[in-house]
mmCIF file with all atom_site columns, C-alpha atoms in Angstrom:
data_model
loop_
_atom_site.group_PDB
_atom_site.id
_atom_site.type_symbol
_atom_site.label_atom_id
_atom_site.label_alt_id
_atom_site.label_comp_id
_atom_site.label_asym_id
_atom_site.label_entity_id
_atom_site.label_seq_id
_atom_site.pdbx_PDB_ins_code
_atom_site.Cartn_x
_atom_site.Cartn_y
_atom_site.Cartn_z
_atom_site.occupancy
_atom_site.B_iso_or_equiv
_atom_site.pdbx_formal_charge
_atom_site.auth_seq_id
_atom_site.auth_comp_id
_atom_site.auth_asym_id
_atom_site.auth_atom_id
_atom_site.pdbx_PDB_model_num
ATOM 1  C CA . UNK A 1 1  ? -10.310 4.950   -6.981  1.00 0.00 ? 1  UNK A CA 1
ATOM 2  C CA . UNK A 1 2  ? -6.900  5.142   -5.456  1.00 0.00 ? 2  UNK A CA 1
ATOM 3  C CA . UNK A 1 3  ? -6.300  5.275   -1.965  1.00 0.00 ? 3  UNK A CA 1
ATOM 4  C CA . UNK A 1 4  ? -2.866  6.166   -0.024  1.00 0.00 ? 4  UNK A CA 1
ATOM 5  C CA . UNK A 1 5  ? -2.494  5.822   3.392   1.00 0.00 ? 5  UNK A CA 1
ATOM 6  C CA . UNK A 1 6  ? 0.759   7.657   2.939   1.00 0.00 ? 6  UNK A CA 1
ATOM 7  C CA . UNK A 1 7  ? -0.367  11.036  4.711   1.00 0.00 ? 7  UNK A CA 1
ATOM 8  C CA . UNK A 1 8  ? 1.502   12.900  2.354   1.00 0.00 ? 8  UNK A CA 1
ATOM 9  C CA . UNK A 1 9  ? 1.047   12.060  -1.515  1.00 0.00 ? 9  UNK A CA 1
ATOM 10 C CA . UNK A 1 10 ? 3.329   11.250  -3.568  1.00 0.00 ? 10 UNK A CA 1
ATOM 11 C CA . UNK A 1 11 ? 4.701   13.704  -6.029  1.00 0.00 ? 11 UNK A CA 1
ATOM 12 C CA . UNK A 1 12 ? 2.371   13.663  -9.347  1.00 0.00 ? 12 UNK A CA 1
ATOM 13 C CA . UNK A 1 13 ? -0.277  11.096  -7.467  1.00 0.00 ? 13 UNK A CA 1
ATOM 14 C CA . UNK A 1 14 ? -3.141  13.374  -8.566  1.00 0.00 ? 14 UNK A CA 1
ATOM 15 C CA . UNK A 1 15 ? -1.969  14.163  -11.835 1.00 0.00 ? 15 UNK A CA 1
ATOM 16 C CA . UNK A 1 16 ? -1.044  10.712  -12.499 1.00 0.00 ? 16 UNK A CA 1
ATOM 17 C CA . UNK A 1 17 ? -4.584  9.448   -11.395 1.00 0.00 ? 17 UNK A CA 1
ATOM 18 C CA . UNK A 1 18 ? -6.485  11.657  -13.483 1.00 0.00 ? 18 UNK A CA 1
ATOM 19 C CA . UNK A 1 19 ? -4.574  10.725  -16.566 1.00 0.00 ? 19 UNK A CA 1
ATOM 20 C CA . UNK A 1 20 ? -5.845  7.298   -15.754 1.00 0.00 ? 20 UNK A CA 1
ATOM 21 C CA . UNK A 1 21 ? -9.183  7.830   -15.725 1.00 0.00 ? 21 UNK A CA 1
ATOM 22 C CA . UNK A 1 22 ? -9.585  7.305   -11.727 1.00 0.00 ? 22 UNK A CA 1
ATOM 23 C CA . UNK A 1 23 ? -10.062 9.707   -8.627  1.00 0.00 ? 23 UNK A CA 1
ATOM 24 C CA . UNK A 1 24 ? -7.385  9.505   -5.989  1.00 0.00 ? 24 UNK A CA 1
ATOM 25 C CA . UNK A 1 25 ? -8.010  9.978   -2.039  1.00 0.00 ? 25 UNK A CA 1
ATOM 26 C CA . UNK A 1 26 ? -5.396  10.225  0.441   1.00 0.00 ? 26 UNK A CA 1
ATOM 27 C CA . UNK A 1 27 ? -6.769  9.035   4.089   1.00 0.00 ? 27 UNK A CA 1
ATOM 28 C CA . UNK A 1 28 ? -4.964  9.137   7.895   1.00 0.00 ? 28 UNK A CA 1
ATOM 29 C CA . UNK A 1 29 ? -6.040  6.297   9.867   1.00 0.00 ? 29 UNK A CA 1
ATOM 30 C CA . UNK A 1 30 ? -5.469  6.066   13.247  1.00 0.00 ? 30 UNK A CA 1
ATOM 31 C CA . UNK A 1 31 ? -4.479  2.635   14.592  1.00 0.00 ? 31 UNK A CA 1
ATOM 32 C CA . UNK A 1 32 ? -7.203  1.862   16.888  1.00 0.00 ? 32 UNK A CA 1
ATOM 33 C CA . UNK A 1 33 ? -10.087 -0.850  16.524  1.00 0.00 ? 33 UNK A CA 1
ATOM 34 C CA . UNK A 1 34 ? -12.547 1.321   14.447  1.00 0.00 ? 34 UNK A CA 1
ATOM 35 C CA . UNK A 1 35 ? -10.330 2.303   12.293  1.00 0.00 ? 35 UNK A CA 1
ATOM 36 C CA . UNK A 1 36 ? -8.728  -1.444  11.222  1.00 0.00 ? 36 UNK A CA 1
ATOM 37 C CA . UNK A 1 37 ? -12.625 -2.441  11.572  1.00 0.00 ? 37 UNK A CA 1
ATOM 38 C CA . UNK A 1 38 ? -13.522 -0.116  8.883   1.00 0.00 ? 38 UNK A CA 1
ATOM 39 C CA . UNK A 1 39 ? -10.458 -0.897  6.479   1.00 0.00 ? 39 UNK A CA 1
ATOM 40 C CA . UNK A 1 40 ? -11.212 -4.661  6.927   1.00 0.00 ? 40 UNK A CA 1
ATOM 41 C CA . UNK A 1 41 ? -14.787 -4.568  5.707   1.00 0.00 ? 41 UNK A CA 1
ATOM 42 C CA . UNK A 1 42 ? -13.208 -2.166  2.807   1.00 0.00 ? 42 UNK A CA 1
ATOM 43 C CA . UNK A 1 43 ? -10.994 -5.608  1.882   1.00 0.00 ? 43 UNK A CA 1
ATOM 44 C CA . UNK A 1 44 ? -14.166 -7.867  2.926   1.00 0.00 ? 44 UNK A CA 1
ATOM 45 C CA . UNK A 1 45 ? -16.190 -5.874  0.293   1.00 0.00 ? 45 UNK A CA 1
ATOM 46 C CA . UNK A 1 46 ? -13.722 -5.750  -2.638  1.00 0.00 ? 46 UNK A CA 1
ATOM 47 C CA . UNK A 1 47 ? -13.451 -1.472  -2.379  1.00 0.00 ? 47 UNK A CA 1
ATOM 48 C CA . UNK A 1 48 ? -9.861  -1.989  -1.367  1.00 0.00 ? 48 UNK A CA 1
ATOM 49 C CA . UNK A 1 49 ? -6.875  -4.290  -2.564  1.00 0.00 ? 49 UNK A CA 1
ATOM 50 C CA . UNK A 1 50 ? -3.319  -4.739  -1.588  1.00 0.00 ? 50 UNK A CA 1
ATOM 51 C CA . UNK A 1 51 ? -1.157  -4.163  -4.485  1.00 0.00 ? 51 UNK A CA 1
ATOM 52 C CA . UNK A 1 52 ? 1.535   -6.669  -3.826  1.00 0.00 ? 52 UNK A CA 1
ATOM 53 C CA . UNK A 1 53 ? 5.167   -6.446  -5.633  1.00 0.00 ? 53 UNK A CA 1
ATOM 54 C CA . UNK A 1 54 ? 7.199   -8.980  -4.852  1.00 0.00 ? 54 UNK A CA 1
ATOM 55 C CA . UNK A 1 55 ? 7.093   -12.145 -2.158  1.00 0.00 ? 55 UNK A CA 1
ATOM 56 C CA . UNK A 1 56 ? 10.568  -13.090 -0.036  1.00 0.00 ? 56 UNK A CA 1
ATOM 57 C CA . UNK A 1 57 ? 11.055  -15.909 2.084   1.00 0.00 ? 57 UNK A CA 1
ATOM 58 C CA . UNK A 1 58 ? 12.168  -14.564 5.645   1.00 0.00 ? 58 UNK A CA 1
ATOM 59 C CA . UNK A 1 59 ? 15.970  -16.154 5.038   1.00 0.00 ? 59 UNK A CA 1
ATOM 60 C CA . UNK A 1 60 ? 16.171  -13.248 2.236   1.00 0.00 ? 60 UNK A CA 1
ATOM 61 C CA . UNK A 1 61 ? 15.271  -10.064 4.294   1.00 0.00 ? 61 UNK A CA 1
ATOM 62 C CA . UNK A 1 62 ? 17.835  -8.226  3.496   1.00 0.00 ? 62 UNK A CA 1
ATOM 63 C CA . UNK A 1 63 ? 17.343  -8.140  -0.004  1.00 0.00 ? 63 UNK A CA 1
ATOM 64 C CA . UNK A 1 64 ? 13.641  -7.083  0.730   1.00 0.00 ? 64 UNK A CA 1
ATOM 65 C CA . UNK A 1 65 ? 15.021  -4.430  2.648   1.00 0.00 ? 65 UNK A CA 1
ATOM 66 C CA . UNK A 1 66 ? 17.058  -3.288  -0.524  1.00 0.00 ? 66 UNK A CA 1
ATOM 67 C CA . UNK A 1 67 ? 14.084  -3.428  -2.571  1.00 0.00 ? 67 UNK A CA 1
ATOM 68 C CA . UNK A 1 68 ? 12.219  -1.083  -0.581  1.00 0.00 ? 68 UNK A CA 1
ATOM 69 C CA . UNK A 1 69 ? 15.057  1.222   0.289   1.00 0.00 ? 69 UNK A CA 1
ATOM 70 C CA . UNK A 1 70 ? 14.775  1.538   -3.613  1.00 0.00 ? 70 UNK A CA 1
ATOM 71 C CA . UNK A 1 71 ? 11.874  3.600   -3.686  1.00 0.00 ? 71 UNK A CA 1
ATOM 72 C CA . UNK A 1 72 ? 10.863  1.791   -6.778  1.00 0.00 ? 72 UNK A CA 1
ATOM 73 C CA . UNK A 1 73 ? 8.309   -0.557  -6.020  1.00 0.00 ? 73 UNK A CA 1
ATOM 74 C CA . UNK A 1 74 ? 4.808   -0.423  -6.660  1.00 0.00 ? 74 UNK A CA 1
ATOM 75 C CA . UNK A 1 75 ? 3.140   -2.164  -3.837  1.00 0.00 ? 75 UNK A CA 1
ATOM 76 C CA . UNK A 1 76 ? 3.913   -4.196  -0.760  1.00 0.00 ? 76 UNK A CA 1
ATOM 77 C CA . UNK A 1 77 ? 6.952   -6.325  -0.433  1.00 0.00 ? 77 UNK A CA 1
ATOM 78 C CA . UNK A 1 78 ? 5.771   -9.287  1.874   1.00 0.00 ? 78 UNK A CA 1
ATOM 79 C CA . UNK A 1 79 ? 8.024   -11.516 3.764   1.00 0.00 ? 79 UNK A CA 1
ATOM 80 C CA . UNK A 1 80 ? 6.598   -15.422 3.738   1.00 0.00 ? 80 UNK A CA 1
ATOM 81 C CA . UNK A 1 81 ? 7.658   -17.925 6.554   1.00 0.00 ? 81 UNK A CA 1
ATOM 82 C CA . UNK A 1 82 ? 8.549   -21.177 4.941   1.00 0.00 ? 82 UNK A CA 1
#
């Protein structure tokens, strides 16, 4: 299963999922306790995984800013503190 937290899918998502062999799901969840309650014990349980794309150390934020202006990326970009 995919899931996107994007409320809006991506252009293709569904098409591109079934070609893959998977079902994808689009969800809206509101930030309040519940709701990061329930997506932890998603994470907890192994039903859903960050799909990271590339690590930058906090002295290189502007080029992690580039890469997601990019609209390329598949995944998070995640800034590290060294």
């Amino acid at each position: 299963i995919m899931v996107s937290t994007v409320p809006v899918p991506a252009e293709g998502l569904f098409e591109e999922a079934e070609a893959l062999g998977v079902r994808a799901e689009t969800i809206l969840v509101e930030a309040d306790q519940a709701g990061m309650l329930e997506i932890a014990a998603l994470v907890e349980s192994g039903q859903l995984r960050a799909t990271i794309a590339d690590t930058f150390p906090l002295t290189d934020v502007a080029k992690a800013h580039e890469a997601g202006e990019t609209n390329a990326t598949t995944g998070k970009l995640v800034l590290t503190m060294e």
